[in-house]
Amino acid sequence: MDAKTFNGDRPIQSQNEDLFGFATLAERIAASLTSQAANKGFVFGLEGKWGSGKSSLLALTLARLREMNPAKVAAIEFRPWLIGDRDQLLTALFDDFAKAIAELQSARGETGEATKRAAGDVVEQVRSFARHLGPIGKLAGVAGLFVPGASAAGDMLEKIAAAASEQTDGPSLVAQKDRLASALLDLDCRIVVAIDDVDRLEPGEVAELLRLVRSVADFPNVSYLLCYDGLTLAHAIESGTGVSSGTAYLEKIVQTEVAVPRPEGSVANF
């Protein structure tokens, strides 16, 4: 029997299992995620119907990212559907950021005190920002600050910071975010956050995740790879946020979108 057999819905994990020729596209996606302008975040959408091979294409893309220089590129697989609430979502993502930064520093093999101090400073800023976001997530929920369309308008973070100003001492949330953004830019490494099955989340969870990507965790040198069925996700956005067009809402968040190619078709250009 031929060693190349189908395995139901299980995503493939290596190019050796790639029966549909996704490897070339995966390489191009990985290059796109790591070559965008470094001074701002980047969100890449991988769109396709359930069963079209999104998870397999994602796995091949992650494999390619992990073949890159580990001192310059770190890949995170973030699984929001395993997380219970907004505060845990924030904490989990920023914990992953901190681990990725530590791994990048370790891969560099740099042991100088100045280098350790610089990397440690970024990790501490990540954790400090997350600590402030945690209780503010609860505050924002009670105060009704996560209003439909707020993230698309770009004012959600400022509203949360204003609400938090009476709750914490020290720099404002916006000031902390600016400081962290500057530190990540100086670190001169790429962090890619891959999130599969975004469309399988509950509508409220979809709204929280997209707001997180768009307004809270949009940092320099950080790219997001979101995988979803466009139509299903648009409906979830409409239900979770109250906006009239989930497609238009998503277009404000995703800078580049590529559809999973049909096996018999050619790889789309982007």
Short mmCIF file of N, CA, C and O in Angstrom, two decimals, residues 120-191:
data_model
loop_
_atom_site.label_atom_id
_atom_site.label_comp_id
_atom_site.label_asym_id
_atom_site.label_seq_id
_atom_site.Cartn_x
_atom_site.Cartn_y
_atom_site.Cartn_z
N GLY A 120 15.51 41.02 29.23
CA GLY A 120 14.74 40.93 30.46
C GLY A 120 13.80 42.10 30.64
O GLY A 120 12.69 41.96 31.15
N ASP A 121 14.23 43.28 30.20
CA ASP A 121 13.39 44.47 30.31
C ASP A 121 12.15 44.33 29.44
O ASP A 121 11.05 44.70 29.85
N VAL A 122 12.31 43.79 28.24
CA VAL A 122 11.15 43.60 27.36
C VAL A 122 10.18 42.60 27.98
O VAL A 122 8.97 42.82 27.98
N VAL A 123 10.71 41.49 28.50
CA VAL A 123 9.85 40.49 29.13
C VAL A 123 9.08 41.10 30.29
O VAL A 123 7.88 40.87 30.45
N GLU A 124 9.75 41.87 31.12
CA GLU A 124 9.09 42.49 32.27
C GLU A 124 8.02 43.49 31.81
O GLU A 124 6.95 43.59 32.40
N GLN A 125 8.30 44.23 30.74
CA GLN A 125 7.30 45.16 30.22
C GLN A 125 6.08 44.41 29.69
O GLN A 125 4.94 44.86 29.87
N VAL A 126 6.31 43.28 29.03
CA VAL A 126 5.20 42.45 28.55
C VAL A 126 4.33 42.02 29.73
O VAL A 126 3.10 42.14 29.71
N ARG A 127 4.97 41.51 30.78
CA ARG A 127 4.22 41.01 31.93
C ARG A 127 3.53 42.13 32.70
O ARG A 127 2.41 41.96 33.19
N SER A 128 4.18 43.28 32.79
CA SER A 128 3.57 44.42 33.48
C SER A 128 2.33 44.89 32.74
O SER A 128 1.29 45.17 33.35
N PHE A 129 2.44 44.97 31.42
CA PHE A 129 1.30 45.39 30.61
C PHE A 129 0.14 44.41 30.78
O PHE A 129 -1.01 44.81 30.95
N ALA A 130 0.45 43.11 30.80
CA ALA A 130 -0.59 42.09 30.97
C ALA A 130 -1.23 42.18 32.35
O ALA A 130 -2.45 42.02 32.49
N ARG A 131 -0.41 42.44 33.38
CA ARG A 131 -0.97 42.56 34.74
C ARG A 131 -1.97 43.69 34.82
O ARG A 131 -3.01 43.59 35.48
N HIS A 132 -1.67 44.79 34.16
CA HIS A 132 -2.59 45.93 34.19
C HIS A 132 -3.84 45.67 33.36
O HIS A 132 -4.92 46.12 33.69
N LEU A 133 -3.66 44.92 32.27
CA LEU A 133 -4.82 44.62 31.42
C LEU A 133 -5.80 43.68 32.10
O LEU A 133 -7.01 43.79 31.89
N GLY A 134 -5.30 42.74 32.92
CA GLY A 134 -6.17 41.74 33.52
C GLY A 134 -7.34 42.32 34.27
O GLY A 134 -8.49 42.16 33.88
N PRO A 135 -7.11 43.07 35.37
CA PRO A 135 -8.24 43.64 36.11
C PRO A 135 -9.01 44.66 35.31
O PRO A 135 -10.20 44.85 35.51
N ILE A 136 -8.34 45.32 34.35
CA ILE A 136 -9.04 46.31 33.54
C ILE A 136 -10.03 45.63 32.61
O ILE A 136 -11.07 46.18 32.26
N GLY A 137 -9.72 44.37 32.21
CA GLY A 137 -10.68 43.62 31.40
C GLY A 137 -11.99 43.48 32.14
O GLY A 137 -13.07 43.67 31.58
N LYS A 138 -11.94 43.15 33.44
CA LYS A 138 -13.16 43.04 34.23
C LYS A 138 -13.85 44.39 34.36
O LYS A 138 -15.06 44.51 34.25
N LEU A 139 -13.04 45.43 34.62
CA LEU A 139 -13.59 46.76 34.76
C LEU A 139 -14.31 47.19 33.49
O LEU A 139 -15.42 47.74 33.51
N ALA A 140 -13.68 46.92 32.34
CA ALA A 140 -14.27 47.32 31.07
C ALA A 140 -15.57 46.59 30.82
O ALA A 140 -16.53 47.16 30.30
N GLY A 141 -15.61 45.29 31.19
CA GLY A 141 -16.84 44.54 30.99
C GLY A 141 -17.99 45.10 31.80
O GLY A 141 -19.11 45.23 31.33
N VAL A 142 -17.70 45.46 33.06
CA VAL A 142 -18.74 46.01 33.93
C VAL A 142 -19.18 47.37 33.42
O VAL A 142 -20.37 47.73 33.43
N ALA A 143 -18.20 48.17 32.97
CA ALA A 143 -18.53 49.54 32.55
C ALA A 143 -19.11 49.62 31.16
O ALA A 143 -19.53 50.68 30.72
N GLY A 144 -19.15 48.49 30.46
CA GLY A 144 -19.71 48.49 29.11
C GLY A 144 -18.84 49.18 28.10
O GLY A 144 -19.33 49.75 27.13
N LEU A 145 -17.52 49.13 28.32
CA LEU A 145 -16.63 49.86 27.43
C LEU A 145 -16.35 49.12 26.13
O LEU A 145 -15.89 49.72 25.18
N PHE A 146 -16.60 47.81 26.08
CA PHE A 146 -16.37 47.07 24.84
C PHE A 146 -17.58 47.23 23.94
O PHE A 146 -18.36 46.32 23.71
N VAL A 147 -17.73 48.44 23.44
CA VAL A 147 -18.89 48.74 22.62
C VAL A 147 -18.67 48.28 21.19
O VAL A 147 -17.53 48.23 20.72
N PRO A 148 -19.74 47.94 20.47
CA PRO A 148 -19.58 47.51 19.08
C PRO A 148 -18.85 48.55 18.25
O PRO A 148 -19.18 49.73 18.30
N GLY A 149 -17.84 48.11 17.50
CA GLY A 149 -17.12 49.01 16.62
C GLY A 149 -16.02 49.80 17.27
O GLY A 149 -15.29 50.53 16.61
N ALA A 150 -15.86 49.68 18.61
CA ALA A 150 -14.86 50.50 19.29
C ALA A 150 -13.45 50.20 18.80
O ALA A 150 -12.66 51.09 18.57
N SER A 151 -13.13 48.90 18.64
CA SER A 151 -11.78 48.55 18.22
C SER A 151 -11.51 49.03 16.80
O SER A 151 -10.43 49.48 16.48
N ALA A 152 -12.53 48.93 15.94
CA ALA A 152 -12.33 49.37 14.56
C ALA A 152 -12.08 50.87 14.51
O ALA A 152 -11.37 51.37 13.67
N ALA A 153 -12.66 51.61 15.44
CA ALA A 153 -12.46 53.05 15.49
C ALA A 153 -11.15 53.41 16.16
O ALA A 153 -10.72 54.56 16.13
N GLY A 154 -10.53 52.45 16.80
CA GLY A 154 -9.23 52.68 17.40
C GLY A 154 -9.26 53.35 18.75
O GLY A 154 -8.24 53.80 19.26
N ASP A 155 -10.43 53.45 19.40
CA ASP A 155 -10.50 54.19 20.65
C ASP A 155 -10.71 53.31 21.87
O ASP A 155 -10.81 53.81 22.99
N MET A 156 -10.75 51.99 21.69
CA MET A 156 -11.03 51.12 22.83
C MET A 156 -9.95 51.23 23.89
O MET A 156 -10.23 51.35 25.08
N LEU A 157 -8.69 51.19 23.48
CA LEU A 157 -7.60 51.20 24.44
C LEU A 157 -7.61 52.49 25.25
O LEU A 157 -7.39 52.47 26.47
N GLU A 158 -7.88 53.62 24.60
CA GLU A 158 -7.92 54.88 25.32
C GLU A 158 -9.05 54.90 26.34
O GLU A 158 -8.91 55.42 27.44
N LYS A 159 -10.20 54.29 25.99
CA LYS A 159 -11.31 54.24 26.93
C LYS A 159 -10.97 53.38 28.14
O LYS A 159 -11.29 53.72 29.28
N ILE A 160 -10.31 52.26 27.89
CA ILE A 160 -9.91 51.40 29.00
C ILE A 160 -8.90 52.12 29.88
O ILE A 160 -8.97 52.07 31.11
N ALA A 161 -7.94 52.80 29.26
CA ALA A 161 -6.93 53.50 30.03
C ALA A 161 -7.55 54.58 30.91
O ALA A 161 -7.16 54.77 32.06
N ALA A 162 -8.53 55.27 30.35
CA ALA A 162 -9.20 56.30 31.14
C ALA A 162 -9.93 55.69 32.32
O ALA A 162 -9.90 56.21 33.44
N ALA A 163 -10.58 54.56 32.09
CA ALA A 163 -11.29 53.88 33.18
C ALA A 163 -10.33 53.37 34.23
O ALA A 163 -10.66 53.29 35.42
N ALA A 164 -9.13 53.02 33.81
CA ALA A 164 -8.15 52.45 34.74
C ALA A 164 -7.35 53.50 35.48
O ALA A 164 -6.65 53.17 36.44
N SER A 165 -7.44 54.75 35.07
CA SER A 165 -6.58 55.77 35.65
C SER A 165 -6.77 55.93 37.14
O SER A 165 -5.85 56.31 37.86
N GLU A 166 -7.96 55.63 37.62
CA GLU A 166 -8.22 55.76 39.05
C GLU A 166 -7.97 54.45 39.79
O GLU A 166 -8.11 54.39 41.00
N GLN A 167 -7.60 53.40 39.05
CA GLN A 167 -7.44 52.09 39.66
C GLN A 167 -5.98 51.74 39.94
O GLN A 167 -5.69 50.91 40.77
N THR A 168 -5.05 52.34 39.22
CA THR A 168 -3.64 51.96 39.35
C THR A 168 -2.76 53.19 39.46
O THR A 168 -3.13 54.29 39.03
N ASP A 169 -1.59 52.99 40.02
CA ASP A 169 -0.59 54.03 40.08
C ASP A 169 0.41 53.83 38.95
O ASP A 169 0.44 52.79 38.32
N GLY A 170 1.25 54.84 38.74
CA GLY A 170 2.29 54.70 37.73
C GLY A 170 1.82 55.10 36.35
O GLY A 170 0.78 55.75 36.20
N PRO A 171 2.60 54.71 35.33
CA PRO A 171 2.29 55.12 33.96
C PRO A 171 0.91 54.64 33.51
O PRO A 171 0.45 53.58 33.93
N SER A 172 0.27 55.40 32.64
CA SER A 172 -1.02 54.98 32.10
C SER A 172 -0.85 53.76 31.21
O SER A 172 0.26 53.43 30.78
N LEU A 173 -1.95 53.09 30.93
CA LEU A 173 -1.90 51.91 30.08
C LEU A 173 -1.38 52.26 28.69
O LEU A 173 -0.58 51.51 28.11
N VAL A 174 -1.80 53.39 28.17
CA VAL A 174 -1.34 53.80 26.84
C VAL A 174 0.16 54.06 26.86
O VAL A 174 0.88 53.66 25.94
N ALA A 175 0.65 54.69 27.93
CA ALA A 175 2.10 54.95 28.04
C ALA A 175 2.87 53.64 28.13
O ALA A 175 3.94 53.48 27.52
N GLN A 176 2.34 52.67 28.89
CA GLN A 176 2.99 51.37 28.99
C GLN A 176 3.03 50.67 27.64
O GLN A 176 4.03 50.04 27.27
N LYS A 177 1.92 50.77 26.91
CA LYS A 177 1.89 50.12 25.59
C LYS A 177 2.92 50.76 24.65
O LYS A 177 3.61 50.06 23.92
N ASP A 178 3.02 52.08 24.70
CA ASP A 178 4.00 52.77 23.85
C ASP A 178 5.42 52.36 24.20
O ASP A 178 6.25 52.15 23.31
N ARG A 179 5.70 52.21 25.48
CA ARG A 179 7.03 51.80 25.92
C ARG A 179 7.34 50.39 25.46
O ARG A 179 8.45 50.08 25.01
N LEU A 180 6.34 49.51 25.59
CA LEU A 180 6.53 48.12 25.16
C LEU A 180 6.72 48.04 23.65
O LEU A 180 7.56 47.29 23.16
N ALA A 181 5.95 48.82 22.92
CA ALA A 181 6.08 48.84 21.46
C ALA A 181 7.49 49.27 21.05
O ALA A 181 8.10 48.68 20.14
N SER A 182 8.01 50.28 21.72
CA SER A 182 9.36 50.75 21.42
C SER A 182 10.40 49.67 21.72
O SER A 182 11.35 49.45 20.95
N ALA A 183 10.22 48.95 22.84
CA ALA A 183 11.16 47.90 23.21
C ALA A 183 11.13 46.75 22.22
O ALA A 183 12.17 46.19 21.85
N LEU A 184 9.93 46.37 21.75
CA LEU A 184 9.81 45.29 20.76
C LEU A 184 10.44 45.69 19.43
O LEU A 184 11.03 44.86 18.73
N LEU A 185 10.32 46.96 19.08
CA LEU A 185 10.93 47.43 17.85
C LEU A 185 12.46 47.36 17.95
O LEU A 185 13.14 46.92 17.02
N ASP A 186 12.98 47.75 19.11
CA ASP A 186 14.43 47.72 19.31
C ASP A 186 14.96 46.29 19.37
O ASP A 186 16.12 46.05 19.04
N LEU A 187 14.13 45.35 19.80
CA LEU A 187 14.56 43.96 19.89
C LEU A 187 14.91 43.38 18.53
O LEU A 187 15.72 42.46 18.40
N ASP A 188 14.29 43.92 17.47
CA ASP A 188 14.61 43.55 16.09
C ASP A 188 14.47 42.05 15.83
O ASP A 188 15.33 41.42 15.24
N CYS A 189 13.35 41.47 16.31
CA CYS A 189 13.01 40.08 16.03
C CYS A 189 11.55 40.03 15.62
O CYS A 189 10.78 40.94 15.92
N ARG A 190 11.16 38.95 14.94
CA ARG A 190 9.77 38.79 14.52
C ARG A 190 9.09 37.73 15.37
O ARG A 190 9.64 36.64 15.58
N ILE A 191 7.89 38.05 15.83
CA ILE A 191 7.06 37.10 16.56
C ILE A 191 5.78 36.90 15.75
O ILE A 191 5.07 37.86 15.45
#
